[in-house]
Amino acid sequence: IAVIIIFIIGFIVHEGEEIIFQREWMLKNATALSQRLPKLKWVFEHLLTLDTKAFTIAVIEESIVIALAIFLPICMQMDYPLICFGLFCAYTLHLLVHIIQGCLIRRFVPGLETSVLQTPNYGFFTYIYASIIYRHYVPGLATACILFPIFVCITSIYGSSIDADALSFLLA
């Protein structure tokens, strides 16, 4: 239960950061992002239509789904490590997307600070639950979780051959 409480607190802090900064950030950066990634212009235009209230409502909807994903299986006495693994895996991937977004556009994105602070912890929890559930696949999973974000950040910073448009789905 303590791990679930840590998850909920981390989620609230992270989403709070996104709620606070998303609208102002989009107003300042949508034009530059549309010029850099013209295929995603429609996404940025849509995000510009979301005011803080609309974005908060979307976060509340996410929170309800996550609460149901946490508490219904616990009440139904389902496999607890599998629930934790699923939550931590999805949330860690969400955090990694923010880090990759920041590396690709080489500037602050809403949610970046909490992602950098939380990814090691949630990655560790994901690893622990993966080791409980998938004992034989853990070394490969750990290697992929560690090397992929490092690779993307290094190649983005040093201007490697990774094309921002090829990974633009992460900015959606």
mmCIF file of N, CA and C in Angstrom, residues 14-92:
data_model
loop_
_atom_site.group_PDB
_atom_site.id
_atom_site.type_symbol
_atom_site.label_atom_id
_atom_site.label_comp_id
_atom_site.label_asym_id
_atom_site.label_seq_id
_atom_site.Cartn_x
_atom_site.Cartn_y
_atom_site.Cartn_z
ATOM 1 N N HIS A 14 3.361 15.627 -10.328
ATOM 2 C CA HIS A 14 3.719 15.740 -11.746
ATOM 3 C C HIS A 14 2.596 16.398 -12.546
ATOM 4 N N GLU A 15 1.393 15.924 -12.375
ATOM 5 C CA GLU A 15 0.268 16.492 -13.118
ATOM 6 C C GLU A 15 0.011 17.940 -12.705
ATOM 7 N N GLY A 16 0.248 18.255 -11.445
ATOM 8 C CA GLY A 16 0.137 19.636 -10.988
ATOM 9 C C GLY A 16 1.105 20.544 -11.725
ATOM 10 N N GLU A 17 2.345 20.059 -11.916
ATOM 11 C CA GLU A 17 3.322 20.837 -12.680
ATOM 12 C C GLU A 17 2.828 21.063 -14.104
ATOM 13 N N GLU A 18 2.277 20.038 -14.715
ATOM 14 C CA GLU A 18 1.757 20.181 -16.079
ATOM 15 C C GLU A 18 0.593 21.167 -16.132
ATOM 16 N N ILE A 19 -0.303 21.100 -15.162
ATOM 17 C CA ILE A 19 -1.451 22.015 -15.129
ATOM 18 C C ILE A 19 -0.983 23.458 -15.004
ATOM 19 N N ILE A 20 -0.007 23.693 -14.137
ATOM 20 C CA ILE A 20 0.468 25.056 -13.892
ATOM 21 C C ILE A 20 1.139 25.653 -15.127
ATOM 22 N N PHE A 21 1.959 24.864 -15.825
ATOM 23 C CA PHE A 21 2.799 25.419 -16.885
ATOM 24 C C PHE A 21 2.299 25.188 -18.314
ATOM 25 N N GLN A 22 1.380 24.263 -18.541
ATOM 26 C CA GLN A 22 1.015 23.860 -19.905
ATOM 27 C C GLN A 22 0.493 25.010 -20.749
ATOM 28 N N ARG A 23 -0.471 25.741 -20.271
ATOM 29 C CA ARG A 23 -1.128 26.776 -21.090
ATOM 30 C C ARG A 23 -0.150 27.877 -21.506
ATOM 31 N N GLU A 24 0.546 28.442 -20.532
ATOM 32 C CA GLU A 24 1.497 29.520 -20.836
ATOM 33 C C GLU A 24 2.611 29.021 -21.751
ATOM 34 N N TRP A 25 3.070 27.791 -21.516
ATOM 35 C CA TRP A 25 4.141 27.225 -22.331
ATOM 36 C C TRP A 25 3.682 27.065 -23.781
ATOM 37 N N MET A 26 2.458 26.567 -23.972
ATOM 38 C CA MET A 26 1.940 26.395 -25.337
ATOM 39 C C MET A 26 1.798 27.738 -26.039
ATOM 40 N N LEU A 27 1.337 28.756 -25.329
ATOM 41 C CA LEU A 27 1.196 30.078 -25.942
ATOM 42 C C LEU A 27 2.548 30.612 -26.410
ATOM 43 N N LYS A 28 3.601 30.336 -25.660
ATOM 44 C CA LYS A 28 4.931 30.834 -26.011
ATOM 45 C C LYS A 28 5.624 29.996 -27.079
ATOM 46 N N ASN A 29 5.328 28.702 -27.136
ATOM 47 C CA ASN A 29 6.137 27.793 -27.960
ATOM 48 C C ASN A 29 5.423 27.156 -29.141
ATOM 49 N N ALA A 30 4.119 27.312 -29.277
ATOM 50 C CA ALA A 30 3.374 26.606 -30.329
ATOM 51 C C ALA A 30 3.856 26.987 -31.728
ATOM 52 N N THR A 31 4.130 28.252 -31.957
ATOM 53 C CA THR A 31 4.561 28.680 -33.295
ATOM 54 C C THR A 31 5.901 28.061 -33.659
ATOM 55 N N ALA A 32 6.854 28.118 -32.742
ATOM 56 C CA ALA A 32 8.179 27.544 -33.005
ATOM 57 C C ALA A 32 8.084 26.036 -33.207
ATOM 58 N N LEU A 33 7.248 25.373 -32.421
ATOM 59 C CA LEU A 33 7.094 23.924 -32.567
ATOM 60 C C LEU A 33 6.433 23.582 -33.900
ATOM 61 N N SER A 34 5.456 24.372 -34.299
ATOM 62 C CA SER A 34 4.776 24.128 -35.584
ATOM 63 C C SER A 34 5.734 24.299 -36.755
ATOM 64 N N GLN A 35 6.649 25.257 -36.648
ATOM 65 C CA GLN A 35 7.634 25.460 -37.714
ATOM 66 C C GLN A 35 8.652 24.317 -37.730
ATOM 67 N N ARG A 36 9.039 23.853 -36.562
ATOM 68 C CA ARG A 36 10.027 22.775 -36.485
ATOM 69 C C ARG A 36 9.420 21.425 -36.861
ATOM 70 N N LEU A 37 8.171 21.216 -36.481
ATOM 71 C CA LEU A 37 7.487 19.947 -36.744
ATOM 72 C C LEU A 37 6.148 20.224 -37.449
ATOM 73 N N PRO A 38 6.208 20.590 -38.722
ATOM 74 C CA PRO A 38 4.971 20.995 -39.418
ATOM 75 C C PRO A 38 3.911 19.895 -39.499
ATOM 76 N N LYS A 39 4.316 18.648 -39.486
ATOM 77 C CA LYS A 39 3.337 17.560 -39.545
ATOM 78 C C LYS A 39 2.480 17.490 -38.285
ATOM 79 N N LEU A 40 2.970 18.091 -37.199
ATOM 80 C CA LEU A 40 2.233 18.071 -35.932
ATOM 81 C C LEU A 40 1.560 19.404 -35.617
ATOM 82 N N LYS A 41 1.482 20.270 -36.607
ATOM 83 C CA LYS A 41 0.886 21.591 -36.387
ATOM 84 C C LYS A 41 -0.533 21.465 -35.830
ATOM 85 N N TRP A 42 -1.289 20.504 -36.325
ATOM 86 C CA TRP A 42 -2.660 20.306 -35.864
ATOM 87 C C TRP A 42 -2.713 19.973 -34.378
ATOM 88 N N VAL A 43 -1.705 19.239 -33.870
ATOM 89 C CA VAL A 43 -1.659 18.909 -32.446
ATOM 90 C C VAL A 43 -1.447 20.174 -31.630
ATOM 91 N N PHE A 44 -0.489 20.999 -32.052
ATOM 92 C CA PHE A 44 -0.198 22.221 -31.317
ATOM 93 C C PHE A 44 -1.382 23.185 -31.362
ATOM 94 N N GLU A 45 -2.062 23.241 -32.498
ATOM 95 C CA GLU A 45 -3.251 24.095 -32.594
ATOM 96 C C GLU A 45 -4.339 23.622 -31.638
ATOM 97 N N HIS A 46 -4.497 22.297 -31.544
ATOM 98 C CA HIS A 46 -5.482 21.756 -30.601
ATOM 99 C C HIS A 46 -5.091 22.082 -29.164
ATOM 100 N N LEU A 47 -3.832 21.896 -28.830
ATOM 101 C CA LEU A 47 -3.382 22.170 -27.461
ATOM 102 C C LEU A 47 -3.535 23.646 -27.096
ATOM 103 N N LEU A 48 -3.448 24.520 -28.088
ATOM 104 C CA LEU A 48 -3.673 25.948 -27.832
ATOM 105 C C LEU A 48 -5.124 26.239 -27.445
ATOM 106 N N THR A 49 -6.036 25.390 -27.871
ATOM 107 C CA THR A 49 -7.445 25.618 -27.531
ATOM 108 C C THR A 49 -7.765 25.194 -26.101
ATOM 109 N N LEU A 50 -6.877 24.431 -25.480
ATOM 110 C CA LEU A 50 -7.124 23.974 -24.114
ATOM 111 C C LEU A 50 -6.675 25.038 -23.119
ATOM 112 N N ASP A 51 -7.627 25.589 -22.382
ATOM 113 C CA ASP A 51 -7.231 26.483 -21.309
ATOM 114 C C ASP A 51 -6.897 25.642 -20.080
ATOM 115 N N THR A 52 -6.504 26.283 -19.012
ATOM 116 C CA THR A 52 -6.083 25.554 -17.811
ATOM 117 C C THR A 52 -7.231 24.719 -17.252
ATOM 118 N N LYS A 53 -8.429 25.236 -17.307
ATOM 119 C CA LYS A 53 -9.590 24.495 -16.798
ATOM 120 C C LYS A 53 -9.809 23.205 -17.592
ATOM 121 N N ALA A 54 -9.753 23.292 -18.916
ATOM 122 C CA ALA A 54 -9.954 22.104 -19.761
ATOM 123 C C ALA A 54 -8.860 21.077 -19.527
ATOM 124 N N PHE A 55 -7.625 21.561 -19.398
ATOM 125 C CA PHE A 55 -6.514 20.644 -19.151
ATOM 126 C C PHE A 55 -6.672 19.976 -17.789
ATOM 127 N N THR A 56 -7.119 20.736 -16.793
ATOM 128 C CA THR A 56 -7.342 20.183 -15.454
ATOM 129 C C THR A 56 -8.428 19.117 -15.483
ATOM 130 N N ILE A 57 -9.471 19.344 -16.241
ATOM 131 C CA ILE A 57 -10.538 18.348 -16.365
ATOM 132 C C ILE A 57 -9.989 17.056 -16.972
ATOM 133 N N ALA A 58 -9.119 17.182 -17.986
ATOM 134 C CA ALA A 58 -8.501 15.994 -18.586
ATOM 135 C C ALA A 58 -7.655 15.247 -17.550
ATOM 136 N N VAL A 59 -6.938 15.990 -16.710
ATOM 137 C CA VAL A 59 -6.119 15.370 -15.660
ATOM 138 C C VAL A 59 -7.008 14.667 -14.634
ATOM 139 N N ILE A 60 -8.131 15.284 -14.296
ATOM 140 C CA ILE A 60 -9.060 14.650 -13.350
ATOM 141 C C ILE A 60 -9.612 13.358 -13.935
ATOM 142 N N GLU A 61 -9.923 13.362 -15.221
ATOM 143 C CA GLU A 61 -10.387 12.130 -15.876
ATOM 144 C C GLU A 61 -9.318 11.042 -15.806
ATOM 145 N N GLU A 62 -8.066 11.412 -16.083
ATOM 146 C CA GLU A 62 -6.959 10.450 -15.948
ATOM 147 C C GLU A 62 -6.893 9.915 -14.527
ATOM 148 N N SER A 63 -7.042 10.810 -13.558
ATOM 149 C CA SER A 63 -6.947 10.422 -12.146
ATOM 150 C C SER A 63 -8.037 9.432 -11.765
ATOM 151 N N ILE A 64 -9.229 9.620 -12.289
ATOM 152 C CA ILE A 64 -10.329 8.697 -12.006
ATOM 153 C C ILE A 64 -10.026 7.317 -12.572
ATOM 154 N N VAL A 65 -9.530 7.277 -13.804
ATOM 155 C CA VAL A 65 -9.178 5.994 -14.423
ATOM 156 C C VAL A 65 -8.085 5.296 -13.614
ATOM 157 N N ILE A 66 -7.078 6.053 -13.201
ATOM 158 C CA ILE A 66 -5.989 5.468 -12.414
ATOM 159 C C ILE A 66 -6.497 4.990 -11.059
ATOM 160 N N ALA A 67 -7.376 5.769 -10.417
ATOM 161 C CA ALA A 67 -7.942 5.350 -9.128
ATOM 162 C C ALA A 67 -8.710 4.045 -9.277
ATOM 163 N N LEU A 68 -9.487 3.942 -10.349
ATOM 164 C CA LEU A 68 -10.205 2.691 -10.598
ATOM 165 C C LEU A 68 -9.231 1.542 -10.853
ATOM 166 N N ALA A 69 -8.169 1.825 -11.600
ATOM 167 C CA ALA A 69 -7.168 0.788 -11.897
ATOM 168 C C ALA A 69 -6.450 0.333 -10.637
ATOM 169 N N ILE A 70 -6.356 1.212 -9.649
ATOM 170 C CA ILE A 70 -5.681 0.856 -8.398
ATOM 171 C C ILE A 70 -6.629 0.124 -7.455
ATOM 172 N N PHE A 71 -7.783 0.712 -7.200
ATOM 173 C CA PHE A 71 -8.609 0.239 -6.107
ATOM 174 C C PHE A 71 -9.558 -0.901 -6.458
ATOM 175 N N LEU A 72 -10.075 -0.951 -7.673
ATOM 176 C CA LEU A 72 -10.953 -2.067 -8.019
ATOM 177 C C LEU A 72 -10.240 -3.417 -7.953
ATOM 178 N N PRO A 73 -9.067 -3.564 -8.563
ATOM 179 C CA PRO A 73 -8.387 -4.862 -8.457
ATOM 180 C C PRO A 73 -8.002 -5.223 -7.017
ATOM 181 N N ILE A 74 -7.651 -4.231 -6.226
ATOM 182 C CA ILE A 74 -7.316 -4.507 -4.822
ATOM 183 C C ILE A 74 -8.557 -5.002 -4.086
ATOM 184 N N CYS A 75 -9.690 -4.338 -4.311
ATOM 185 C CA CYS A 75 -10.937 -4.763 -3.674
ATOM 186 C C CYS A 75 -11.371 -6.149 -4.149
ATOM 187 N N MET A 76 -11.040 -6.466 -5.398
ATOM 188 C CA MET A 76 -11.419 -7.762 -5.956
ATOM 189 C C MET A 76 -10.350 -8.823 -5.695
ATOM 190 N N GLN A 77 -9.300 -8.466 -4.943
ATOM 191 C CA GLN A 77 -8.204 -9.362 -4.565
ATOM 192 C C GLN A 77 -7.525 -9.981 -5.780
ATOM 193 N N MET A 78 -7.231 -9.127 -6.740
ATOM 194 C CA MET A 78 -6.511 -9.579 -7.918
ATOM 195 C C MET A 78 -5.009 -9.529 -7.647
ATOM 196 N N ASP A 79 -4.215 -9.902 -8.622
ATOM 197 C CA ASP A 79 -2.770 -10.000 -8.499
ATOM 198 C C ASP A 79 -2.146 -8.612 -8.309
ATOM 199 N N TYR A 80 -1.766 -8.283 -7.093
ATOM 200 C CA TYR A 80 -1.255 -6.956 -6.747
ATOM 201 C C TYR A 80 0.055 -6.592 -7.446
ATOM 202 N N PRO A 81 1.076 -7.489 -7.513
ATOM 203 C CA PRO A 81 2.304 -7.107 -8.232
ATOM 204 C C PRO A 81 2.067 -6.778 -9.700
ATOM 205 N N LEU A 82 1.150 -7.456 -10.339
ATOM 206 C CA LEU A 82 0.856 -7.181 -11.741
ATOM 207 C C LEU A 82 0.221 -5.799 -11.898
ATOM 208 N N ILE A 83 -0.654 -5.422 -10.973
ATOM 209 C CA ILE A 83 -1.262 -4.089 -10.990
ATOM 210 C C ILE A 83 -0.179 -3.029 -10.834
ATOM 211 N N CYS A 84 0.692 -3.219 -9.848
ATOM 212 C CA CYS A 84 1.763 -2.251 -9.603
ATOM 213 C C CYS A 84 2.699 -2.161 -10.801
ATOM 214 N N PHE A 85 3.032 -3.283 -11.386
ATOM 215 C CA PHE A 85 3.908 -3.268 -12.549
ATOM 216 C C PHE A 85 3.273 -2.469 -13.687
ATOM 217 N N GLY A 86 2.005 -2.716 -13.950
ATOM 218 C CA GLY A 86 1.322 -2.002 -15.022
ATOM 219 C C GLY A 86 1.292 -0.502 -14.780
ATOM 220 N N LEU A 87 0.955 -0.096 -13.569
ATOM 221 C CA LEU A 87 0.908 1.332 -13.240
ATOM 222 C C LEU A 87 2.284 1.981 -13.357
ATOM 223 N N PHE A 88 3.280 1.357 -12.751
ATOM 224 C CA PHE A 88 4.614 1.949 -12.759
ATOM 225 C C PHE A 88 5.228 1.936 -14.152
ATOM 226 N N CYS A 89 4.972 0.906 -14.919
ATOM 227 C CA CYS A 89 5.506 0.835 -16.279
ATOM 228 C C CYS A 89 4.902 1.957 -17.139
ATOM 229 N N ALA A 90 3.588 2.101 -17.104
ATOM 230 C CA ALA A 90 2.925 3.138 -17.903
ATOM 231 C C ALA A 90 3.367 4.525 -17.451
ATOM 232 N N TYR A 91 3.438 4.746 -16.146
ATOM 233 C CA TYR A 91 3.800 6.068 -15.645
ATOM 234 C C TYR A 91 5.269 6.388 -15.933
ATOM 235 N N THR A 92 6.147 5.406 -15.807
ATOM 236 C CA THR A 92 7.564 5.628 -16.119
ATOM 237 C C THR A 92 7.728 5.965 -17.596
#
